[in-house]
CSV table of C-alpha atoms and ligand atoms in Angstrom, one decimal:
chain,number,residue,atom,x,y,z
A,29,MET,CA,5.6,52.5,12.1
A,30,SER,CA,4.4,54.1,15.3
A,31,ASN,CA,6.8,53.3,18.1
A,32,PRO,CA,6.4,54.1,21.8
A,33,ASN,CA,10.2,54.6,22.1
A,34,TYR,CA,9.9,57.8,20.1
A,35,THR,CA,6.7,59.2,21.7
A,36,GLN,CA,8.7,61.5,24.0
A,37,MET,CA,10.8,62.8,21.1
A,38,TRP,CA,7.7,63.5,19.1
A,39,GLU,CA,6.1,65.2,22.0
A,40,ASN,CA,9.2,67.4,22.5
A,41,LEU,CA,8.8,68.4,18.8
A,42,ASN,CA,5.3,69.5,19.5
A,43,LEU,CA,3.7,67.0,17.1
A,44,ASP,CA,-0.1,66.3,17.3
A,45,LEU,CA,0.5,62.8,18.6
A,46,SER,CA,-2.8,61.2,17.8
A,47,ALA,CA,-2.9,62.7,14.2
A,48,HIS,CA,0.7,61.6,13.8
A,49,ASP,CA,-0.1,58.1,14.9
A,50,GLY,CA,-2.9,58.0,12.3
A,51,LEU,CA,-0.5,59.2,9.6
A,52,LEU,CA,2.1,56.6,10.4
A,53,GLU,CA,-0.6,53.9,10.4
A,54,VAL,CA,-1.8,54.9,6.9
A,55,LEU,CA,1.7,55.2,5.6
A,56,GLY,CA,2.6,51.7,6.9
A,57,LYS,CA,-0.4,50.2,5.3
A,58,PHE,CA,0.2,52.0,2.0
A,59,TYR,CA,3.9,50.9,2.0
A,60,GLY,CA,2.9,47.3,2.7
A,61,ASP,CA,0.5,47.3,-0.2
A,62,ILE,CA,2.7,49.1,-2.7
A,63,TYR,CA,6.2,48.0,-1.8
A,64,LEU,CA,6.3,44.9,0.4
A,65,SER,CA,3.9,43.1,-1.9
A,66,GLN,CA,6.4,43.1,-4.8
A,67,GLN,CA,8.0,39.8,-5.7
A,68,GLY,CA,11.7,39.3,-6.5
A,69,ARG,CA,13.0,42.6,-4.9
A,70,LEU,CA,16.7,43.0,-4.6
A,71,LYS,CA,18.2,42.1,-1.2
A,72,GLY,CA,19.6,45.7,-0.9
A,73,MET,CA,16.1,47.0,-0.7
A,74,GLU,CA,15.9,45.8,2.9
A,75,TYR,CA,18.0,48.9,3.8
A,76,LEU,CA,15.5,51.1,2.1
A,77,ASP,CA,12.6,49.3,3.8
A,78,PHE,CA,14.4,49.9,7.1
A,79,VAL,CA,15.0,53.6,6.5
A,80,LEU,CA,11.4,54.1,5.5
A,81,SER,CA,10.2,52.2,8.6
A,82,GLU,CA,12.3,54.6,10.7
A,83,VAL,CA,11.5,57.7,8.7
A,84,HIS,CA,9.9,59.4,11.7
A,85,GLY,CA,11.9,57.4,14.2
A,86,LEU,CA,15.6,56.7,14.0
A,87,ARG,CA,16.4,59.4,11.4
A,88,ILE,CA,14.7,62.0,13.5
A,89,LYS,CA,16.6,60.8,16.6
A,90,GLU,CA,19.8,61.2,14.5
A,91,LEU,CA,18.8,64.8,13.7
A,92,GLN,CA,18.1,65.5,17.4
A,93,ASP,CA,21.5,64.0,18.3
A,94,ALA,CA,23.2,66.2,15.7
A,95,LYS,CA,21.4,69.2,17.1
A,96,ALA,CA,22.5,68.3,20.6
A,97,GLN,CA,26.1,68.4,19.3
A,98,GLY,CA,25.5,71.9,18.1
A,99,ARG,CA,24.9,71.1,14.4
A,100,LYS,CA,22.0,72.8,12.6
A,101,VAL,CA,19.3,71.2,10.4
A,102,ILE,CA,18.4,72.8,7.1
A,103,GLY,CA,15.2,71.9,5.3
A,104,THR,CA,14.6,72.4,1.6
A,105,PHE,CA,11.9,72.0,-1.0
A,106,CYS,CA,13.9,72.3,-4.2
A,107,VAL,CA,17.0,70.9,-5.8
A,108,PHE,CA,18.3,74.4,-6.4
A,109,VAL,CA,19.5,74.7,-2.8
A,110,PRO,CA,23.2,73.6,-2.9
A,111,GLU,CA,23.6,70.7,-0.5
A,112,GLU,CA,27.4,71.1,-1.0
A,113,LEU,CA,27.3,74.4,0.9
A,114,THR,CA,25.1,73.0,3.7
A,115,LEU,CA,27.5,70.1,4.3
A,116,ALA,CA,30.5,72.5,4.2
A,117,ALA,CA,28.9,74.4,7.1
A,118,ASP,CA,28.7,71.1,9.0
A,119,ALA,CA,24.9,71.3,8.9
A,120,VAL,CA,22.4,68.5,8.0
A,121,HIS,CA,20.5,69.0,4.7
A,122,VAL,CA,17.1,67.4,4.5
A,123,GLY,CA,14.4,67.6,1.8
A,124,LEU,CA,11.0,68.2,3.3
A,125,CYS,CA,8.9,65.7,1.4
A,126,ALA,CA,5.4,67.1,0.9
A,127,GLY,CA,3.9,64.1,-0.9
A,128,ALA,CA,0.7,63.5,0.9
A,129,ASP,CA,-2.7,65.1,1.6
A,130,ALA,CA,-2.3,66.4,5.2
A,131,GLY,CA,-3.7,69.3,7.0
A,132,THR,CA,-5.4,70.5,3.7
A,133,GLU,CA,-8.1,72.5,5.5
A,134,GLN,CA,-5.5,74.4,7.5
A,135,ALA,CA,-3.3,74.9,4.4
A,136,GLU,CA,-6.3,76.3,2.5
A,137,GLN,CA,-6.5,79.1,5.1
A,138,LEU,CA,-3.1,80.3,4.0
A,139,VAL,CA,-3.0,79.6,0.2
A,140,PRO,CA,-5.8,79.4,-2.4
A,141,ARG,CA,-7.6,76.1,-3.0
A,142,ASN,CA,-6.3,76.0,-6.6
A,143,THR,CA,-2.8,75.5,-5.4
A,144,CYS,CA,-0.8,72.4,-6.3
A,145,ALA,CA,-0.9,69.5,-3.8
A,146,LEU,CA,2.8,69.7,-3.1
A,147,ILE,CA,2.6,73.3,-1.8
A,148,LYS,CA,-0.6,72.6,0.2
A,149,SER,CA,1.1,69.5,1.6
A,150,PHE,CA,4.2,71.3,3.1
A,151,ILE,CA,2.0,73.9,4.6
A,152,GLY,CA,-0.5,71.3,5.8
A,153,PHE,CA,2.1,69.2,7.5
A,154,LYS,CA,3.3,72.3,9.4
A,155,MET,CA,-0.1,73.6,10.3
A,156,ALA,CA,-1.3,70.2,11.4
A,157,ARG,CA,1.9,69.5,13.4
A,158,LEU,CA,2.6,66.3,11.6
A,159,CYS,CA,6.1,66.5,10.3
A,160,PRO,CA,9.1,65.9,12.6
A,161,TYR,CA,11.5,67.1,9.9
A,162,THR,CA,9.9,70.5,9.6
A,163,GLU,CA,9.8,70.7,13.4
A,164,SER,CA,13.5,69.8,13.6
A,165,CYS,CA,14.7,72.5,11.2
A,166,ASP,CA,16.7,75.4,12.3
A,167,LEU,CA,16.2,77.0,8.9
A,168,VAL,CA,14.0,76.2,6.0
A,169,VAL,CA,15.3,77.4,2.6
A,170,GLY,CA,12.7,78.3,0.0
A,171,GLU,CA,13.2,79.5,-3.6
A,172,THR,CA,11.5,81.7,-6.1
A,173,THR,CA,10.8,79.0,-8.6
A,174,CYS,CA,7.1,78.9,-9.4
A,175,ASP,CA,4.6,81.5,-8.4
A,176,GLY,CA,2.7,79.1,-6.2
A,177,LYS,CA,5.8,78.4,-4.1
A,178,LYS,CA,7.1,81.9,-3.8
A,179,LYS,CA,3.8,83.3,-2.7
A,180,ALA,CA,3.2,80.4,-0.3
A,181,TYR,CA,6.6,81.1,1.4
A,182,GLU,CA,5.3,84.6,2.3
A,183,ALA,CA,2.6,82.9,4.5
A,184,PHE,CA,4.8,79.9,5.5
A,185,SER,CA,7.6,82.2,6.8
A,186,GLU,CA,5.3,83.4,9.6
A,187,HIS,CA,5.4,79.8,11.0
A,188,VAL,CA,9.0,78.7,10.3
A,189,PRO,CA,12.4,80.4,10.2
A,190,MET,CA,13.0,80.9,6.5
A,191,HIS,CA,15.6,82.0,4.0
A,192,VAL,CA,14.4,82.4,0.4
A,193,MET,CA,16.9,82.1,-2.5
A,194,GLU,CA,16.1,84.0,-5.6
A,195,VAL,CA,16.2,81.5,-8.5
A,196,PRO,CA,16.2,83.3,-11.9
A,197,HIS,CA,13.8,82.2,-14.7
A,198,THR,CA,16.2,82.5,-17.6
A,199,LYS,CA,19.6,81.2,-18.4
A,200,SER,CA,21.1,84.5,-19.5
A,201,GLN,CA,24.5,85.8,-18.2
A,202,SER,CA,22.8,88.3,-15.9
A,203,ALA,CA,20.6,85.4,-14.6
A,204,ARG,CA,23.8,83.5,-13.8
A,205,GLU,CA,25.2,86.4,-12.0
A,206,LEU,CA,22.1,86.8,-9.9
A,207,PHE,CA,22.2,83.1,-9.0
A,208,LYS,CA,25.8,83.4,-8.0
A,209,ALA,CA,25.0,86.3,-5.7
A,210,GLU,CA,22.2,84.1,-4.2
A,211,VAL,CA,24.6,81.2,-3.7
A,212,LEU,CA,27.0,83.6,-1.9
A,213,ARG,CA,24.1,84.9,0.2
A,214,TYR,CA,23.1,81.4,1.2
A,215,LYS,CA,26.8,80.7,2.1
A,216,GLU,CA,26.8,83.8,4.4
A,217,GLN,CA,23.5,82.8,5.9
A,218,LEU,CA,24.8,79.3,6.7
A,219,GLU,CA,28.0,80.7,8.2
A,220,LYS,CA,26.0,83.1,10.4
A,221,LEU,CA,23.6,80.3,11.5
A,222,THR,CA,26.2,77.6,12.2
A,223,GLY,CA,29.1,79.8,13.3
A,224,THR,CA,31.3,77.7,10.9
A,225,THR,CA,33.4,79.4,8.3
A,226,ILE,CA,33.1,77.6,5.0
A,227,THR,CA,36.7,77.2,3.9
A,228,PRO,CA,37.8,75.9,0.5
A,229,GLN,CA,38.8,72.6,2.1
A,230,ARG,CA,35.3,72.2,3.7
A,231,LEU,CA,33.6,73.1,0.4
A,232,ALA,CA,35.7,70.7,-1.6
A,233,GLU,CA,34.6,67.9,0.8
A,234,GLY,CA,31.0,68.9,0.5
A,235,ILE,CA,31.3,68.8,-3.3
A,236,ARG,CA,32.9,65.4,-3.1
A,237,ILE,CA,30.3,63.9,-0.9
A,238,VAL,CA,27.4,65.2,-3.0
A,239,ASN,CA,29.1,64.2,-6.3
A,240,GLU,CA,29.6,60.7,-4.9
A,241,LYS,CA,25.9,60.5,-4.0
A,242,ARG,CA,24.9,61.6,-7.5
A,243,ARG,CA,27.4,59.2,-9.1
A,244,ALA,CA,25.8,56.3,-7.3
A,245,LEU,CA,22.4,57.4,-8.4
A,246,GLN,CA,23.7,57.8,-12.0
A,247,ARG,CA,25.0,54.3,-11.8
A,248,LEU,CA,21.6,53.0,-10.7
A,249,SER,CA,19.9,55.0,-13.4
A,250,ALA,CA,22.2,53.6,-16.2
A,251,LEU,CA,21.7,50.0,-15.1
A,252,ARG,CA,17.9,50.4,-15.7
A,253,ALA,CA,18.6,50.4,-19.4
A,254,SER,CA,18.8,46.6,-19.3
A,255,ASP,CA,16.0,44.4,-20.4
A,256,PRO,CA,14.7,42.7,-18.3
A,257,ALA,CA,14.7,45.7,-15.9
A,258,PRO,CA,16.7,44.8,-12.8
A,259,ILE,CA,14.6,46.9,-10.4
A,260,SER,CA,11.1,48.2,-10.3
A,261,GLY,CA,10.3,51.8,-10.9
A,262,ARG,CA,8.7,52.0,-7.5
A,263,ASP,CA,11.9,50.9,-5.8
A,264,ALA,CA,14.1,53.2,-7.8
A,265,LEU,CA,11.7,56.1,-7.0
A,266,LEU,CA,11.9,55.2,-3.3
A,267,ILE,CA,15.7,55.3,-3.5
A,268,ASN,CA,15.6,58.8,-5.0
A,269,GLN,CA,13.1,59.9,-2.4
A,270,VAL,CA,15.3,58.6,0.5
A,271,SER,CA,18.3,60.4,-1.0
A,272,PHE,CA,16.8,63.6,0.2
A,273,TYR,CA,16.8,62.8,3.9
A,274,ASP,CA,19.3,60.0,4.6
A,275,ASP,CA,22.8,60.5,5.7
A,276,PRO,CA,24.6,61.1,2.4
A,277,VAL,CA,27.7,58.9,3.0
A,278,ARG,CA,25.7,56.0,4.4
A,279,PHE,CA,23.1,56.3,1.6
A,280,THR,CA,25.8,56.3,-1.2
A,281,GLN,CA,27.3,53.1,0.2
A,282,SER,CA,24.0,51.3,0.2
A,283,VAL,CA,23.1,52.5,-3.3
A,284,ASN,CA,26.4,51.2,-4.6
A,285,THR,CA,25.8,47.8,-2.8
A,286,LEU,CA,22.4,47.7,-4.5
A,287,CYS,CA,24.0,48.5,-7.9
A,288,ASP,CA,26.4,45.6,-7.4
A,289,GLN,CA,23.4,43.3,-6.9
A,290,MET,CA,21.7,44.8,-10.0
A,291,GLU,CA,24.8,44.0,-12.0
A,292,GLU,CA,24.8,40.4,-10.8
A,293,ARG,CA,21.1,40.2,-11.8
A,294,ILE,CA,21.8,41.6,-15.2
A,295,LYS,CA,24.7,39.2,-15.8
A,296,ALA,CA,22.4,36.3,-14.9
A,297,GLY,CA,19.8,37.6,-17.4
A,298,GLU,CA,17.3,38.1,-14.6
A,299,GLY,CA,14.9,41.0,-13.8
A,300,ILE,CA,12.1,42.2,-11.7
A,301,THR,CA,9.7,41.6,-14.6
A,302,PRO,CA,10.2,39.3,-17.7
A,303,ALA,CA,12.1,40.6,-20.7
A,304,GLY,CA,9.8,42.4,-23.1
A,305,THR,CA,7.6,43.9,-20.4
A,306,PRO,CA,6.4,47.4,-21.7
A,307,ARG,CA,9.0,49.9,-20.5
A,308,LEU,CA,7.7,53.4,-19.5
A,309,MET,CA,9.5,56.5,-18.4
A,310,LEU,CA,8.0,59.0,-16.0
A,311,SER,CA,8.6,62.7,-16.7
A,312,GLY,CA,7.5,65.9,-15.0
A,313,CYS,CA,6.8,67.1,-11.5
A,314,PRO,CA,8.7,65.7,-8.5
A,315,MET,CA,7.1,62.8,-6.6
A,316,ALA,CA,7.8,63.3,-2.9
A,317,VAL,CA,7.3,60.6,-0.3
A,318,PRO,CA,4.7,59.0,-0.1
A,319,ASN,CA,3.4,60.0,-3.5
A,320,TRP,CA,3.5,56.5,-5.1
A,321,LYS,CA,0.0,56.5,-6.6
A,322,LEU,CA,0.8,56.8,-10.3
A,323,PRO,CA,3.9,54.5,-10.3
A,324,TYR,CA,1.9,51.9,-8.6
A,325,ILE,CA,-0.9,52.2,-11.1
A,326,MET,CA,1.6,52.0,-14.0
A,327,GLU,CA,3.4,48.9,-12.7
A,328,SER,CA,0.2,47.1,-11.8
A,329,SER,CA,-1.0,47.7,-15.3
A,330,GLY,CA,1.6,45.4,-16.8
A,331,ALA,CA,4.4,47.9,-17.4
A,332,VAL,CA,7.8,48.5,-15.7
A,333,ILE,CA,9.1,52.1,-15.1
A,334,VAL,CA,12.7,52.5,-16.2
A,335,GLY,CA,13.4,56.1,-15.4
A,336,GLU,CA,12.2,59.3,-13.7
A,337,GLU,CA,12.9,62.6,-15.5
A,338,SER,CA,12.1,64.6,-12.4
A,339,CYS,CA,13.7,66.4,-9.5
A,340,ILE,CA,13.3,63.2,-7.5
A,341,GLY,CA,15.1,61.4,-10.3
A,342,THR,CA,17.6,62.4,-13.0
A,343,ARG,CA,17.0,66.2,-13.0
A,344,ASN,CA,18.7,66.1,-9.6
A,345,THR,CA,21.5,63.6,-10.5
A,346,ARG,CA,22.4,64.2,-14.1
A,347,ASP,CA,25.0,66.9,-13.6
A,348,LEU,CA,28.0,66.9,-11.2
A,349,VAL,CA,30.0,69.9,-9.8
A,350,ASN,CA,33.4,70.1,-11.4
A,351,GLU,CA,35.9,69.0,-8.8
A,352,SER,CA,39.0,70.5,-10.3
A,353,ALA,CA,38.6,74.0,-8.8
A,354,ASP,CA,40.7,74.8,-5.8
A,355,SER,CA,39.9,78.4,-4.8
A,356,MET,CA,36.7,79.4,-3.1
A,357,ASP,CA,35.6,81.6,-6.0
A,358,ALA,CA,36.3,78.9,-8.6
A,359,MET,CA,34.4,76.3,-6.5
A,360,LEU,CA,31.4,78.7,-6.2
A,361,ASP,CA,31.5,79.2,-10.0
A,362,ALA,CA,31.6,75.4,-10.4
A,363,ILE,CA,28.5,75.1,-8.2
A,364,VAL,CA,26.7,77.8,-10.0
A,365,ASP,CA,27.5,76.3,-13.4
A,366,ARG,CA,26.2,72.9,-12.3
A,367,TYR,CA,23.0,74.3,-10.8
A,368,MET,CA,22.2,76.5,-13.8
A,369,LYS,CA,22.0,73.4,-15.9
A,370,ILE,CA,18.8,72.3,-14.0
A,371,ASP,CA,16.0,72.2,-16.6
A,372,CYS,CA,13.1,73.0,-14.3
A,373,ALA,CA,9.9,74.1,-16.2
A,374,CYS,CA,10.1,77.3,-14.2
A,375,PHE,CA,12.7,78.5,-16.8
A,376,THR,CA,11.8,80.2,-20.0
A,377,PRO,CA,12.7,79.2,-22.6
A,378,ASN,CA,13.5,75.7,-21.3
A,379,ASP,CA,14.4,74.0,-24.6
A,380,GLU,CA,17.1,71.7,-23.1
A,381,ARG,CA,14.4,69.7,-21.2
A,382,THR,CA,12.8,68.4,-24.4
A,383,GLY,CA,16.2,67.1,-25.7
A,384,ASN,CA,17.0,65.7,-22.2
A,385,VAL,CA,13.6,63.8,-22.0
A,386,THR,CA,13.9,62.2,-25.5
A,387,SER,CA,17.5,61.2,-25.2
A,388,MET,CA,16.9,59.8,-21.7
A,389,ALA,CA,14.0,57.8,-23.1
A,390,LYS,CA,16.2,56.4,-25.9
A,391,GLU,CA,19.0,55.5,-23.5
A,392,LEU,CA,16.7,53.6,-21.3
A,393,LYS,CA,14.9,52.0,-24.2
A,394,ALA,CA,11.6,53.3,-23.0
A,395,ASP,CA,8.6,52.3,-25.1
A,396,GLY,CA,6.5,55.2,-23.9
A,397,ILE,CA,6.6,58.3,-21.7
A,398,VAL,CA,4.0,59.2,-19.0
A,399,HIS,CA,4.1,62.9,-18.4
A,400,TYR,CA,3.0,63.8,-14.9
A,401,ALA,CA,1.9,67.2,-13.8
A,402,LEU,CA,0.4,68.0,-10.5
A,403,MET,CA,-3.0,69.7,-10.9
A,404,PHE,CA,-2.6,73.5,-10.9
A,405,CYS,CA,1.1,73.3,-11.7
A,406,GLN,CA,1.3,75.7,-14.6
A,407,PRO,CA,5.0,75.2,-15.6
A,408,TYR,CA,4.8,71.5,-16.1
A,409,ALA,CA,1.3,71.5,-17.6
A,410,HIS,CA,2.5,73.9,-20.2
A,411,GLU,CA,5.6,71.9,-21.0
A,412,ALA,CA,3.5,68.7,-21.4
A,413,PHE,CA,2.6,70.1,-24.9
A,414,LYS,CA,6.3,70.5,-25.9
A,415,ILE,CA,7.3,67.2,-24.5
A,416,ASP,CA,4.4,65.5,-26.4
A,417,LYS,CA,5.6,67.1,-29.6
A,418,ALA,CA,9.2,66.2,-29.1
A,419,SER,CA,8.5,62.6,-28.1
A,420,ARG,CA,6.1,62.1,-31.1
A,421,GLU,CA,8.9,63.4,-33.3
A,422,ALA,CA,11.3,60.9,-31.7
A,423,GLY,CA,8.7,58.1,-32.3
A,424,ILE,CA,8.0,57.6,-28.6
A,425,PRO,CA,4.3,57.7,-27.6
A,426,MET,CA,3.4,60.0,-24.6
A,427,LEU,CA,0.5,60.0,-22.2
A,428,ALA,CA,-0.2,63.3,-20.3
A,429,ILE,CA,-1.5,62.9,-16.8
A,430,GLU,CA,-2.7,65.6,-14.4
A,431,THR,CA,-3.5,64.5,-10.9
A,432,ASP,CA,-3.1,65.3,-7.2
A,433,TYR,CA,-2.6,63.3,-4.1
A,434,SER,CA,-6.2,62.2,-3.6
A,435,MET,CA,-7.4,58.6,-4.4
A,436,GLU,CA,-10.5,59.8,-6.1
A,437,ASP,CA,-9.2,59.4,-9.7
A,438,VAL,CA,-7.5,56.1,-9.2
A,439,GLU,CA,-10.0,54.1,-11.4
A,440,GLN,CA,-10.0,56.7,-14.1
A,441,LEU,CA,-6.2,56.8,-14.1
A,442,LYS,CA,-6.0,53.0,-14.3
A,443,THR,CA,-8.2,52.9,-17.3
A,444,ARG,CA,-6.1,55.5,-19.1
A,445,VAL,CA,-2.8,53.9,-18.1
A,446,GLU,CA,-3.9,50.4,-19.0
A,447,ALA,CA,-5.0,51.6,-22.5
A,448,PHE,CA,-1.7,53.3,-23.0
A,449,VAL,CA,0.3,50.2,-21.9
A,450,GLU,CA,-1.8,48.1,-24.4
A,451,MET,CA,-1.1,50.6,-27.1
A,452,VAL,CA,2.7,50.6,-26.4
A,453,ARG,CA,2.7,46.7,-26.2
A,454,SER,CA,1.1,46.4,-29.6
B,8,BJ8,S1,13.8,72.6,-9.7
B,8,BJ8,S2,10.6,71.1,-10.4
B,8,BJ8,S3,12.0,71.0,-7.1
B,8,BJ8,S4,10.8,74.1,-8.4
B,8,BJ8,S5,4.6,71.0,-8.7
B,8,BJ8,S6,5.6,73.6,-6.5
B,8,BJ8,S7,6.6,73.7,-9.9
B,8,BJ8,S8,3.2,74.3,-9.0
B,8,BJ8,S9,8.3,71.4,-7.5
B,8,BJ8,FE1,10.3,71.9,-8.3
B,8,BJ8,FE2,12.7,73.0,-7.8
B,8,BJ8,FE3,11.6,73.1,-10.2
B,8,BJ8,FE4,12.5,70.8,-9.2
B,8,BJ8,FE5,5.3,74.8,-8.3
B,8,BJ8,FE6,4.6,72.9,-10.0
B,8,BJ8,FE7,3.8,72.7,-7.5
B,8,BJ8,FE8,6.4,72.4,-8.2
């Protein structure tokens, strides 16, 4: 993945070149073992393989070209930041992935050791100068979701230009009003940064583009209800991961092409695994690139993953913004309504998530649920109990996993997952 054509660009971004080369080497090897080793992948996955092979190359070059034309790059960590507004300001919206152990020692100088791996990862990537996305950002947007993130942003904002959105923790009327005020504040911040006025026409276009992307991902998700499963969970996760940093229009087209291929496969009665393969659904914390450890373990234990109830999955794609509004205020209301449906574990109470998990598992004909919480993630670890109870009541077995990005627990995880797959199979 390291490419001498990009060395100058990485140097200009002030990356630590030798550490960055090391990261790309590990990532390339990891990708080869986990992704390219799969048999019977859909032809359309070649596009995703290409995008990933150029994740620090061509896509970063595109960001630099956009910046040279005067466009701004906005980095985010959470699906609460409305991409519709970013696009309406003619800026580029990228998710900052945070899915690998990197710069942990430096990160632990800014946040406590007992902080989830995702938070340590985004701080570590910055402090170790490893992430060309973070370095390309004109603004990074944080949010007051969990305690770990909101406190980490205090330290992080000393190193990157930040805007922090206040995300409420309840779904009351006053919480909705607060969030609407925050959406307005984000709009103003974008207008100030980009010099572009967000008109109703621009916002309508932003809403349309993001809805189209979500519709394509919804289509992909629905096709996974077929048995045999037309696509592996690893590939579907990768598609969701790439949705956060690829150009949205190009990405939507390639997902729809892939869905056409999935439909052909389903019509032919074919799949990525034989019919009757134990079907598992993942639920819980988001899995950012290159956090593929657990999906790989699950699919190499004789199961196929048929859905991800996660922000890098259906929590980000389930709801669309109503496109019928035509005034600015009505469009902002439509955005607020859509975003306030997100069932993140940071909300209390968050009862809709339990219903969403069980109905999704039934729609996808999942035989079991693997609940995944990152170590030290209080919100999702707490909700594992509620999801366990709800899935037992729905007659679907659940396995609760807490892990991080290290490889130390791989053998232990394998043993637990294999036993769960055997139990589900019988
Ligand atoms: S809307 S899930 S993307 S906050 S894993 S950092 S919760 S301690 S990621 Fe999230 Fe937005 Fe919610 Fe989605 Fe904290 Fe937990 Fe770490 Fe987490």
